[in-house]
Short mmCIF file of C-alpha atoms and ligand atoms in Angstrom, two decimals:
data_model
loop_
_atom_site.label_atom_id
_atom_site.label_comp_id
_atom_site.label_asym_id
_atom_site.label_seq_id
_atom_site.Cartn_x
_atom_site.Cartn_y
_atom_site.Cartn_z
CA MET P 1 -0.38 -0.38 0.09
CA PRO P 2 1.01 3.56 -0.83
CA ASP P 3 2.44 5.06 2.25
CA MET P 4 0.13 8.34 1.80
CA LEU P 5 1.90 10.88 3.90
CA ASP P 6 1.35 13.42 1.36
CA SER P 7 -2.96 12.64 0.22
CA HIS P 8 -3.83 12.65 -3.75
CA LEU P 9 -6.54 13.10 -5.59
CA LEU P 10 -8.35 9.92 -6.66
CA ILE P 11 -10.02 10.66 -10.06
CA ALA P 12 -11.24 7.88 -12.69
CA GLY P 13 -9.39 5.53 -11.24
CA GLU P 14 -6.04 7.68 -11.59
CA ALA P 15 -3.94 9.22 -8.58
CA VAL P 16 -4.31 12.86 -9.39
CA SER P 17 -1.26 15.39 -7.87
CA GLY P 18 1.67 17.84 -9.05
CA GLY P 19 0.96 20.13 -11.78
CA GLY P 20 0.85 23.70 -10.28
CA ARG P 21 -2.14 22.40 -7.77
CA ASP P 22 -1.76 23.64 -4.49
CA VAL P 23 -0.37 21.33 -1.56
CA HIS P 24 -1.82 22.60 1.85
CA ASP P 25 -0.16 21.29 4.58
CA VAL P 26 -1.25 18.04 7.43
CA LEU P 27 -0.51 18.54 11.12
CA ASP P 28 -0.02 15.79 13.47
CA PRO P 29 -1.88 17.01 16.50
CA ALA P 30 0.73 15.17 19.23
CA THR P 31 3.43 17.91 17.78
CA GLY P 32 1.52 20.24 16.27
CA GLU P 33 3.81 19.85 13.04
CA ARG P 34 3.41 18.71 9.63
CA SER P 35 3.19 15.44 8.95
CA GLY P 36 2.21 15.70 5.26
CA GLY P 37 0.41 17.40 2.61
CA VAL P 38 -3.06 17.36 0.75
CA VAL P 39 -3.38 18.03 -2.53
CA HIS P 40 -6.15 20.26 -3.57
CA ALA P 41 -8.29 19.90 -6.60
CA THR P 42 -8.43 22.49 -9.55
CA ALA P 43 -12.16 23.11 -11.15
CA GLU P 44 -11.33 21.55 -13.91
CA ASP P 45 -10.42 18.34 -11.71
CA LEU P 46 -13.70 18.60 -10.03
CA ASP P 47 -15.28 18.83 -13.55
CA ARG P 48 -13.41 15.36 -14.61
CA ALA P 49 -14.97 13.59 -11.14
CA LEU P 50 -18.40 14.49 -12.27
CA GLU P 51 -18.16 13.37 -15.78
CA ALA P 52 -17.01 10.19 -14.54
CA ALA P 53 -19.05 9.75 -11.88
CA ALA P 54 -21.76 10.19 -14.75
CA ARG P 55 -20.20 7.20 -16.02
CA GLY P 56 -19.57 5.23 -13.17
CA PHE P 57 -23.30 5.27 -12.19
CA ARG P 58 -24.01 3.65 -15.46
CA THR P 59 -21.88 1.23 -14.71
CA TRP P 60 -22.46 0.36 -11.78
CA ARG P 61 -26.18 0.26 -11.53
CA ASN P 62 -26.38 -2.34 -14.24
CA THR P 63 -23.16 -4.85 -12.22
CA SER P 64 -25.26 -7.87 -11.05
CA ALA P 65 -25.71 -7.66 -7.18
CA ASP P 66 -23.78 -11.04 -7.39
CA GLU P 67 -20.53 -9.29 -8.25
CA ARG P 68 -20.89 -6.11 -6.59
CA THR P 69 -21.36 -7.74 -2.87
CA ALA P 70 -18.26 -9.69 -4.15
CA ILE P 71 -16.28 -6.46 -4.68
CA LEU P 72 -17.45 -5.39 -1.30
CA MET P 73 -16.35 -8.45 0.29
CA LYS P 74 -13.00 -8.27 -1.40
CA ALA P 75 -12.46 -4.22 -0.45
CA ALA P 76 -13.83 -5.49 3.00
CA GLY P 77 -11.01 -8.03 3.77
CA LEU P 78 -8.73 -5.58 2.04
CA ILE P 79 -9.36 -2.70 4.84
CA ARG P 80 -8.81 -5.33 7.10
CA GLU P 81 -5.41 -6.33 5.70
CA ARG P 82 -4.70 -2.42 6.37
CA ALA P 83 -6.31 -1.88 9.22
CA LYS P 84 -2.53 -1.61 11.07
CA ASP P 85 -1.85 1.31 8.64
CA ILE P 86 -4.94 2.67 7.75
CA GLY P 87 -5.07 2.93 11.92
CA ALA P 88 -1.72 4.44 11.94
CA MET P 89 -2.69 6.92 9.80
CA ILE P 90 -5.48 8.07 11.82
CA THR P 91 -3.41 8.46 14.63
CA ARG P 92 -1.01 10.50 13.16
CA GLU P 93 -3.40 13.13 11.96
CA GLN P 94 -6.54 12.93 13.91
CA GLY P 95 -4.14 12.01 17.24
CA LYS P 96 -6.58 9.13 18.72
CA PRO P 97 -5.02 5.78 20.17
CA LEU P 98 -3.74 3.58 17.66
CA LYS P 99 -5.86 0.98 19.26
CA GLU P 100 -8.93 2.91 18.43
CA GLY P 101 -7.49 4.00 15.11
CA ILE P 102 -7.41 0.38 14.28
CA GLY P 103 -10.69 -0.62 15.29
CA GLU P 104 -12.42 2.73 13.61
CA THR P 105 -10.41 0.73 10.47
CA ILE P 106 -11.86 -2.97 11.16
CA TYR P 107 -15.51 -1.35 12.07
CA CYS P 108 -15.44 0.30 8.29
CA ALA P 109 -14.39 -3.19 7.16
CA MET P 110 -17.15 -4.61 9.06
CA LEU P 111 -19.87 -2.03 7.46
CA LEU P 112 -18.66 -2.64 4.22
CA GLU P 113 -19.61 -6.40 5.00
CA PHE P 114 -23.12 -5.33 6.16
CA TYR P 115 -23.76 -3.44 3.24
CA ALA P 116 -22.57 -5.86 0.67
CA GLY P 117 -24.87 -8.56 2.58
CA GLU P 118 -27.74 -5.92 1.78
CA ILE P 119 -27.22 -5.78 -1.90
CA LYS P 120 -28.55 -8.97 -2.31
CA ARG P 121 -31.80 -8.29 -0.14
CA LEU P 122 -32.83 -4.73 -2.06
CA TYR P 123 -35.96 -6.31 -3.09
CA GLY P 124 -39.27 -4.27 -4.52
CA ARG P 125 -42.97 -5.62 -3.74
CA THR P 126 -45.50 -6.74 -6.01
CA LEU P 127 -49.18 -5.60 -4.86
CA VAL P 128 -52.35 -7.16 -4.97
CA ARG P 129 -54.17 -6.33 -8.19
CA PRO P 130 -56.87 -8.31 -10.22
CA ALA P 131 -55.46 -10.96 -12.85
CA GLY P 132 -54.31 -10.03 -15.78
CA SER P 133 -52.87 -6.85 -14.15
CA ARG P 134 -50.24 -6.06 -11.76
CA VAL P 135 -48.46 -2.84 -10.05
CA GLU P 136 -44.50 -3.53 -8.97
CA VAL P 137 -42.74 -1.23 -6.51
CA GLN P 138 -39.20 -0.84 -7.11
CA TYR P 139 -36.28 0.54 -5.73
CA HIS P 140 -33.46 2.15 -8.03
CA PRO P 141 -29.83 4.15 -7.00
CA VAL P 142 -30.85 7.73 -6.89
CA GLY P 143 -27.48 8.81 -8.63
CA PRO P 144 -23.89 10.14 -8.67
CA VAL P 145 -23.67 11.45 -4.64
CA ALA P 146 -21.37 13.61 -3.45
CA GLY P 147 -20.18 13.39 0.61
CA PHE P 148 -18.23 15.41 2.87
CA ALA P 149 -16.69 13.89 5.59
CA ALA P 150 -15.25 14.95 9.07
CA TRP P 151 -12.17 14.73 10.73
CA ASN P 152 -13.17 12.95 13.88
CA PHE P 153 -13.37 9.33 12.51
CA PRO P 154 -11.18 9.84 9.45
CA ALA P 155 -12.21 6.39 8.22
CA LEU P 156 -15.47 6.20 9.08
CA ASN P 157 -17.01 9.25 8.35
CA VAL P 158 -15.66 8.48 4.62
CA MET P 159 -16.91 4.70 4.94
CA ARG P 160 -20.40 6.02 5.27
CA LYS P 161 -19.72 8.63 2.83
CA ILE P 162 -19.56 5.80 0.60
CA GLY P 163 -21.08 2.38 1.97
CA GLY P 164 -24.44 3.17 1.42
CA PRO P 165 -24.07 4.56 -2.18
CA LEU P 166 -21.81 1.74 -3.37
CA ALA P 167 -24.19 -0.75 -1.61
CA ALA P 168 -27.45 0.85 -3.61
CA GLY P 169 -25.72 0.80 -6.83
CA CYS P 170 -24.37 4.53 -7.25
CA SER P 171 -21.23 6.45 -8.18
CA THR P 172 -20.21 8.42 -5.51
CA ILE P 173 -17.34 11.32 -5.03
CA VAL P 174 -15.89 11.82 -1.54
CA LYS P 175 -14.73 14.04 0.23
CA PRO P 176 -12.15 13.28 3.56
CA SER P 177 -11.97 16.54 5.62
CA GLU P 178 -8.07 17.95 4.35
CA GLU P 179 -6.98 17.71 8.03
CA THR P 180 -7.44 13.88 7.87
CA PRO P 181 -7.16 12.95 4.57
CA ALA P 182 -4.99 9.72 4.14
CA ALA P 183 -6.98 7.10 6.21
CA GLY P 184 -10.21 8.26 4.03
CA LEU P 185 -7.81 7.87 0.51
CA ALA P 186 -6.83 4.49 1.85
CA LEU P 187 -10.27 3.29 1.94
CA VAL P 188 -11.38 4.87 -1.25
CA GLN P 189 -8.05 2.74 -2.97
CA ALA P 190 -9.02 -0.64 -1.57
CA CYS P 191 -12.17 -0.19 -2.63
CA ILE P 192 -9.99 0.18 -6.22
CA ASP P 193 -7.96 -2.39 -5.74
CA ALA P 194 -11.09 -4.50 -4.71
CA GLY P 195 -12.63 -3.75 -8.63
CA VAL P 196 -14.19 -1.30 -8.04
CA PRO P 197 -13.93 1.03 -11.04
CA GLY P 198 -12.03 4.05 -10.76
CA ASP P 199 -15.00 5.93 -12.18
CA VAL P 200 -17.50 4.43 -9.43
CA VAL P 201 -15.39 5.93 -6.34
CA GLN P 202 -13.42 8.88 -6.66
CA CYS P 203 -12.04 11.07 -3.69
CA VAL P 204 -11.16 14.58 -3.77
CA PHE P 205 -9.85 17.37 -1.52
CA GLY P 206 -9.58 21.11 -1.27
CA VAL P 207 -11.10 23.91 0.24
CA PRO P 208 -14.62 22.75 1.39
CA ASP P 209 -16.92 25.33 0.35
CA GLU P 210 -15.23 25.34 -2.97
CA VAL P 211 -15.80 21.98 -3.37
CA SER P 212 -18.99 21.29 -1.62
CA THR P 213 -20.78 24.39 -3.50
CA HIS P 214 -18.93 23.00 -7.30
CA LEU P 215 -19.83 19.30 -7.40
CA LEU P 216 -23.50 20.33 -5.98
CA GLY P 217 -23.99 23.16 -8.19
CA SER P 218 -23.78 20.36 -10.64
CA PRO P 219 -27.34 18.61 -12.05
CA VAL P 220 -25.15 14.98 -11.73
CA ILE P 221 -25.18 14.67 -8.28
CA ARG P 222 -28.55 13.40 -6.87
CA LYS P 223 -27.56 13.33 -3.20
CA VAL P 224 -25.60 14.63 -0.98
CA THR P 225 -24.21 13.29 2.97
CA PHE P 226 -22.20 15.55 5.39
CA THR P 227 -20.73 14.64 8.81
CA GLY P 228 -19.83 17.90 11.02
CA SER P 229 -21.85 20.55 12.16
CA THR P 230 -24.97 22.15 12.36
CA ALA P 231 -24.61 25.36 10.90
CA VAL P 232 -22.26 23.23 7.91
CA GLY P 233 -25.18 21.14 7.28
CA LYS P 234 -27.79 23.67 7.09
CA HIS P 235 -25.99 25.87 4.43
CA LEU P 236 -25.53 22.46 2.23
CA ALA P 237 -28.91 21.49 3.09
CA LYS P 238 -29.72 24.63 1.51
CA LEU P 239 -27.75 24.17 -1.69
CA ALA P 240 -29.12 20.55 -2.08
CA ALA P 241 -32.55 21.95 -2.14
CA GLU P 242 -31.91 24.09 -5.20
CA ASP P 243 -31.79 21.44 -7.29
CA LEU P 244 -34.13 19.07 -4.74
CA LYS P 245 -30.57 16.70 -4.64
CA ILE P 246 -32.02 14.59 -1.32
CA ALA P 247 -29.29 14.96 1.64
CA THR P 248 -28.06 13.29 4.94
CA MET P 249 -27.18 15.49 7.08
CA GLU P 250 -25.46 14.00 9.98
CA LEU P 251 -24.71 16.65 12.35
CA GLY P 252 -24.06 17.25 16.22
CA GLY P 253 -25.63 16.51 19.14
CA HIS P 254 -25.25 17.30 22.73
CA GLY P 255 -25.81 14.43 24.30
CA PRO P 256 -28.10 13.80 27.46
CA VAL P 257 -27.05 10.87 30.10
CA LEU P 258 -30.45 10.34 32.28
CA VAL P 259 -29.22 8.36 35.56
CA PHE P 260 -31.53 7.66 38.28
CA ALA P 261 -31.01 6.28 41.51
CA ASP P 262 -32.02 2.91 40.71
CA SER P 263 -29.38 2.31 38.40
CA ASP P 264 -26.20 0.13 38.76
CA ILE P 265 -23.86 3.58 39.27
CA ASP P 266 -20.49 2.24 39.37
CA LYS P 267 -21.36 0.26 36.23
CA ALA P 268 -23.12 4.14 34.60
CA LEU P 269 -19.29 5.18 35.72
CA ASP P 270 -17.31 2.78 33.75
CA THR P 271 -19.32 3.33 31.06
CA MET P 272 -20.22 6.80 30.39
CA ALA P 273 -16.16 8.02 31.94
CA ALA P 274 -14.50 5.89 29.26
CA ALA P 275 -17.41 7.26 26.96
CA LYS P 276 -17.02 10.45 27.48
CA TYR P 277 -13.78 10.73 26.92
CA ARG P 278 -13.31 8.45 24.46
CA ASN P 279 -11.22 10.40 21.16
CA ALA P 280 -10.82 13.39 23.28
CA GLY P 281 -14.81 13.94 23.66
CA GLN P 282 -14.94 14.68 19.69
CA VAL P 283 -17.21 11.97 18.97
CA CYS P 284 -21.20 13.25 17.93
CA VAL P 285 -22.72 11.34 20.29
CA SER P 286 -20.37 11.95 22.94
CA PRO P 287 -22.45 12.45 26.67
CA THR P 288 -21.99 15.21 27.81
CA ARG P 289 -25.27 16.33 29.98
CA PHE P 290 -25.18 14.46 32.83
CA LEU P 291 -28.59 14.47 34.49
CA ILE P 292 -28.33 12.65 38.02
CA GLU P 293 -30.69 12.24 40.21
CA GLU P 294 -30.14 14.12 43.44
CA ASP P 295 -30.10 10.84 45.80
CA VAL P 296 -26.97 9.77 44.00
CA PHE P 297 -25.41 13.04 42.84
CA GLU P 298 -22.40 13.13 44.81
CA ARG P 299 -21.60 9.54 44.71
CA PHE P 300 -21.45 9.83 41.04
CA ARG P 301 -19.72 13.01 40.93
CA ASP P 302 -17.19 11.77 42.93
CA GLY P 303 -17.08 8.73 41.12
CA PHE P 304 -16.62 10.67 37.91
CA VAL P 305 -14.13 13.10 38.98
CA GLU P 306 -12.16 9.65 40.24
CA ARG P 307 -11.90 8.07 36.47
CA ALA P 308 -11.31 11.39 34.84
CA GLU P 309 -8.49 11.96 36.75
CA LYS P 310 -6.96 8.44 36.08
CA VAL P 311 -7.33 8.85 32.04
CA LYS P 312 -4.00 9.09 30.86
CA VAL P 313 -3.30 11.76 28.25
CA GLY P 314 -0.49 11.37 26.06
CA PRO P 315 0.46 10.89 22.20
CA GLY P 316 -1.91 8.02 20.53
CA THR P 317 1.16 6.19 19.38
CA GLU P 318 1.65 5.08 23.22
CA ARG P 319 0.68 2.13 23.92
CA ASP P 320 -0.66 2.99 27.70
CA THR P 321 -2.46 6.36 26.43
CA ASP P 322 -6.20 6.41 27.11
CA MET P 323 -6.93 9.96 25.48
CA GLY P 324 -5.12 11.51 23.17
CA PRO P 325 -4.32 15.59 21.77
CA MET P 326 -7.47 17.24 20.87
CA ALA P 327 -7.84 17.30 16.51
CA SER P 328 -6.93 20.82 16.43
CA ALA P 329 -6.07 24.38 18.15
CA ARG P 330 -9.59 25.04 16.96
CA GLY P 331 -11.14 22.25 19.78
CA LEU P 332 -8.30 23.77 22.14
CA GLU P 333 -10.02 27.15 21.64
CA ARG P 334 -13.08 26.77 22.10
CA MET P 335 -12.72 24.90 25.24
CA GLU P 336 -10.99 27.71 26.73
CA GLY P 337 -13.72 29.69 25.54
CA LEU P 338 -16.28 27.28 26.94
CA ILE P 339 -14.51 26.97 30.32
CA SER P 340 -14.22 29.90 31.35
CA ASP P 341 -18.28 30.97 30.25
CA ALA P 342 -19.40 28.09 32.10
CA THR P 343 -17.23 28.92 35.24
CA GLY P 344 -17.98 32.40 35.18
CA ARG P 345 -21.79 32.11 35.69
CA GLY P 346 -20.95 29.66 38.26
CA ALA P 347 -20.00 26.72 37.53
CA LYS P 348 -17.39 24.31 39.56
CA LEU P 349 -14.33 22.98 38.04
CA LEU P 350 -14.03 19.99 39.74
CA ALA P 351 -11.00 18.16 37.48
CA GLY P 352 -8.99 19.47 34.85
CA GLY P 353 -10.26 22.60 32.93
CA THR P 354 -7.01 23.54 30.94
CA ARG P 355 -4.28 22.75 27.87
CA ILE P 356 -1.52 20.30 28.50
CA GLY P 357 1.66 21.96 27.96
CA ASN P 358 2.14 23.98 25.03
CA GLN P 359 3.28 21.13 22.79
CA GLY P 360 0.47 19.67 20.40
CA PHE P 361 -2.82 19.66 21.24
CA PHE P 362 -3.79 18.44 24.11
CA HIS P 363 -6.41 18.99 26.76
CA GLN P 364 -7.27 17.34 30.52
CA PRO P 365 -10.08 15.34 31.16
CA THR P 366 -12.17 17.83 32.78
CA VAL P 367 -15.45 17.80 34.50
CA LEU P 368 -17.65 20.69 36.06
CA SER P 369 -20.88 20.87 37.72
CA GLU P 370 -23.45 22.68 38.52
CA VAL P 371 -23.72 24.60 35.52
CA SER P 372 -26.58 26.73 34.98
CA THR P 373 -28.63 26.21 31.48
CA ASP P 374 -28.00 29.39 30.58
CA ALA P 375 -24.26 28.58 29.92
CA GLU P 376 -23.06 28.53 26.14
CA ILE P 377 -21.70 24.95 26.83
CA MET P 378 -25.14 23.64 27.87
CA ASN P 379 -26.31 24.95 24.88
CA GLU P 380 -23.87 24.22 22.43
CA GLU P 381 -22.11 20.87 21.59
CA PRO P 382 -18.73 21.24 23.31
CA PHE P 383 -17.10 18.42 20.91
CA GLY P 384 -14.16 18.50 23.73
CA PRO P 385 -12.98 16.15 26.67
CA VAL P 386 -15.40 17.91 29.17
CA ALA P 387 -18.24 16.32 31.36
CA ILE P 388 -21.10 18.33 32.91
CA LEU P 389 -22.57 16.69 35.66
CA ASN P 390 -25.73 18.01 37.91
CA PRO P 391 -28.14 17.38 39.91
CA MET P 392 -31.72 16.99 39.21
CA LYS P 393 -35.21 16.29 40.73
CA GLY P 394 -37.55 13.48 38.82
CA GLU P 395 -37.53 11.75 36.54
CA ASP P 396 -40.22 14.82 34.53
CA ALA P 397 -37.80 17.19 35.19
CA MET P 398 -35.05 15.27 33.39
CA ILE P 399 -36.39 14.45 30.25
CA GLU P 400 -37.93 18.25 29.91
CA GLU P 401 -34.06 18.73 30.39
CA ALA P 402 -32.63 16.32 27.84
CA ASN P 403 -35.65 17.66 25.54
CA ARG P 404 -34.46 21.07 26.13
CA LEU P 405 -32.14 21.83 23.26
CA PRO P 406 -33.09 21.46 19.30
CA TYR P 407 -30.48 18.80 18.85
CA GLY P 408 -31.19 14.93 19.09
CA LEU P 409 -28.94 12.86 18.14
CA ALA P 410 -28.02 10.23 20.91
CA ALA P 411 -29.40 9.82 24.33
CA TYR P 412 -28.38 8.11 27.67
CA ALA P 413 -30.46 6.37 30.32
CA TRP P 414 -29.38 4.15 32.94
CA THR P 415 -32.21 2.51 34.99
CA ARG P 416 -33.25 -0.87 36.35
CA ASP P 417 -37.02 -0.03 36.43
CA PRO P 418 -38.17 -1.44 33.20
CA ALA P 419 -41.52 0.34 33.30
CA ARG P 420 -38.88 3.68 33.26
CA ARG P 421 -37.44 2.10 30.05
CA ARG P 422 -40.31 2.20 27.97
CA ARG P 423 -41.40 5.46 29.02
CA LEU P 424 -37.96 6.69 28.15
CA ALA P 425 -37.94 5.36 24.69
CA ALA P 426 -41.35 7.19 24.08
CA GLU P 427 -40.60 10.70 25.36
CA VAL P 428 -36.85 11.23 24.70
CA GLU P 429 -35.61 12.85 21.82
CA ALA P 430 -32.97 11.65 19.91
CA GLY P 431 -32.16 9.05 16.84
CA MET P 432 -30.84 6.81 19.23
CA LEU P 433 -30.79 6.13 22.93
CA GLY P 434 -28.43 3.78 24.97
CA ILE P 435 -30.19 2.39 28.01
CA ASP P 436 -27.92 0.96 30.74
CA THR P 437 -25.06 1.07 27.62
CA GLY P 438 -22.31 3.40 26.11
CA ALA P 439 -22.76 1.62 22.77
CA VAL P 440 -25.37 3.17 20.08
CA SER P 441 -23.47 2.47 17.02
CA ALA P 442 -23.81 -0.92 14.61
CA ALA P 443 -23.18 -1.81 11.70
CA ASP P 444 -26.39 -2.80 11.22
CA ALA P 445 -28.11 -0.30 12.74
CA PRO P 446 -29.50 2.69 11.57
CA PHE P 447 -27.47 5.90 12.83
CA GLY P 448 -28.42 9.26 12.79
CA GLY P 449 -30.03 12.08 14.73
CA VAL P 450 -33.45 14.15 14.56
CA GLY P 451 -34.11 17.94 15.01
CA TRP P 452 -30.63 20.41 14.68
CA SER P 453 -28.63 16.44 14.47
CA GLY P 454 -30.15 16.07 11.23
CA TYR P 455 -31.96 13.62 8.56
CA GLY P 456 -31.55 10.49 7.39
CA SER P 457 -29.55 7.61 8.09
CA GLU P 458 -26.62 5.93 7.87
CA ASP P 459 -25.71 2.26 8.71
CA GLY P 460 -28.38 -0.80 8.74
CA ARG P 461 -30.67 -1.52 5.54
CA GLU P 462 -31.70 2.27 5.91
CA GLY P 463 -27.59 3.80 4.94
CA VAL P 464 -28.68 1.98 1.51
CA LEU P 465 -32.13 2.58 1.32
CA ALA P 466 -31.10 6.81 1.84
CA CYS P 467 -29.42 6.58 -1.43
CA MET P 468 -32.40 4.87 -3.25
CA VAL P 469 -35.50 5.92 -5.12
CA THR P 470 -39.00 4.51 -5.56
CA LYS P 471 -40.34 3.68 -9.27
CA THR P 472 -44.24 1.99 -9.28
CA VAL P 473 -44.79 0.32 -12.61
CA HIS P 474 -48.15 -0.08 -13.06
CA GLU P 475 -49.47 -2.61 -15.71
CA GLY P 476 -52.77 -3.01 -16.95
P1 NAD Y 501 -17.25 21.82 10.52
O1 NAD Y 501 -18.99 21.61 9.79
O2 NAD Y 501 -16.67 23.30 9.84
O3 NAD Y 501 -16.03 21.18 9.85
C1 NAD Y 501 -16.53 19.52 9.70
C2 NAD Y 501 -16.48 19.04 8.31
O4 NAD Y 501 -16.77 19.56 7.35
C3 NAD Y 501 -14.76 19.37 8.21
O5 NAD Y 501 -14.28 17.70 8.02
C4 NAD Y 501 -15.08 19.74 6.79
O6 NAD Y 501 -13.39 19.98 5.79
C5 NAD Y 501 -16.12 20.13 6.11
N1 NAD Y 501 -16.78 21.25 5.53
C6 NAD Y 501 -16.65 22.47 6.08
N2 NAD Y 501 -17.28 23.51 5.77
C7 NAD Y 501 -18.17 22.60 4.33
C8 NAD Y 501 -18.62 22.72 3.34
N3 NAD Y 501 -19.12 24.58 3.22
N4 NAD Y 501 -18.75 21.82 2.92
C9 NAD Y 501 -18.45 20.80 2.42
N5 NAD Y 501 -17.36 20.59 3.82
C10 NAD Y 501 -17.18 21.15 4.78
O7 NAD Y 501 -16.91 22.07 11.62
P2 NAD Y 501 -15.49 22.25 13.12
O8 NAD Y 501 -15.19 23.20 12.39
O9 NAD Y 501 -14.29 20.69 12.25
O10 NAD Y 501 -15.91 22.02 14.18
C11 NAD Y 501 -16.87 22.59 14.44
C12 NAD Y 501 -18.10 21.67 15.42
O11 NAD Y 501 -18.74 20.96 14.24
C13 NAD Y 501 -17.40 20.83 16.20
O12 NAD Y 501 -16.77 21.31 17.61
C14 NAD Y 501 -18.76 19.95 16.24
O13 NAD Y 501 -20.02 20.57 17.61
C15 NAD Y 501 -19.41 19.70 15.12
N6 NAD Y 501 -18.76 19.05 14.13
C16 NAD Y 501 -19.76 18.11 14.47
C17 NAD Y 501 -18.74 16.55 14.08
C18 NAD Y 501 -20.54 15.26 13.56
O14 NAD Y 501 -19.47 14.00 13.88
N7 NAD Y 501 -21.75 15.33 13.47
C19 NAD Y 501 -17.83 16.33 13.35
C20 NAD Y 501 -16.96 17.76 13.36
C21 NAD Y 501 -17.21 18.46 13.43
#
């Protein structure tokens, strides 16, 4: 596999770089220093990619289900074989511990394997009609897809942009984040190496808004799929609406965690503290607002602080590191602003609170408590290693607070009461609800949010259907 220190474009199966194209630095978040470069596409490159995507769509949609399944299974196998190398690229460019980078890559293979299997189950249906007439509901791939992925999961976010479309029979042009280009590019290369035609899966980089404006301005693209902030998601949804392109938006969240006095507190603490500091909190489903029944507040608070203080922060390349640096200096600045705003409004700082050293982008695992609802951090996704612990009085108030924000991605609850579990499942507004678990993502389960967390699903059968349209054929 080529070393992707300097990431190129993959257009119509060809590695494209040089020729006077702009090259931008990629930084290693553990040092803050340059680790490689990323080539930016020109407008002509993007036009060539669009032409190829139109060609590729015609080829791929007419490739048999058996062949598409076999090719995607082979690609998944190559991704598994290359997981150590791809994991190392993730750590070098995004900062997370190597074991997490490798795990993320394996998860990409699992997702592709699931999608490959789904190809054979994309049935339509025949409706009941009198003899001599019939009505058939068919599913067809929507057309070429443009995908834009964020830097927090450099591989998984890209796989979510290409796996569903490829399974559905669409061609796809993906733009991984320019801050973390290598792993996404390596996944696209694995698909090509396995036999996906180069016109069908392509990878570009550039100035994000220029690339999306160019691609979404073309009638060739019929669907856009984006992972990132709500602000950019709204912008891209408007661009998509101008040409009535369909869209999947996987945007930010503000994960509430409802901790009830009847729960297994030690298990809740172990699970949720690990979930909070995973990937330095830069996870769209990160648990953020802990709403804790007052009877167990002190116990939960003290247990959480104890665990936060034990998290080993260091470079992702070191074996015993639990939490790497934040991915960029932007994340550190954001944390500083949110924490000082919260403490200025009376929040208690119980652990962490500041950057570590001045090399790289390391931040202390942080715990705030008794944070007032008007603090910025109670309303905006912190996307960093900070937990907010607030005491609450009773189930109704906890559900009301969980539903207060316009976001609704992941929510969590800890309770042993079966009737309460059902009430929470009915009333908490979220795309995913984890009850007595921190795991809310699986290859065969739809992943996505409601409200300002976006719309449409990735993963699961829904992730393929999101790239398909129906055609009803009525025969008299
Ligand atoms: P952002 O939305 O500006 O960027 C996220 C990704 O989108 C980046 O990789 C960027 O290259 C790309 N992007 C930005 N503008 C684009 C455009 N016009 N067209 C196409 N792609 C575009 O977010 P950020 O500045 O990286 O982070 C800010 C906040 O966004 C975070 O603090 C967090 O709240 C949220 N975020 C959420 C997720 C998620 O998983 N849902 C991921 C990253 C960021």
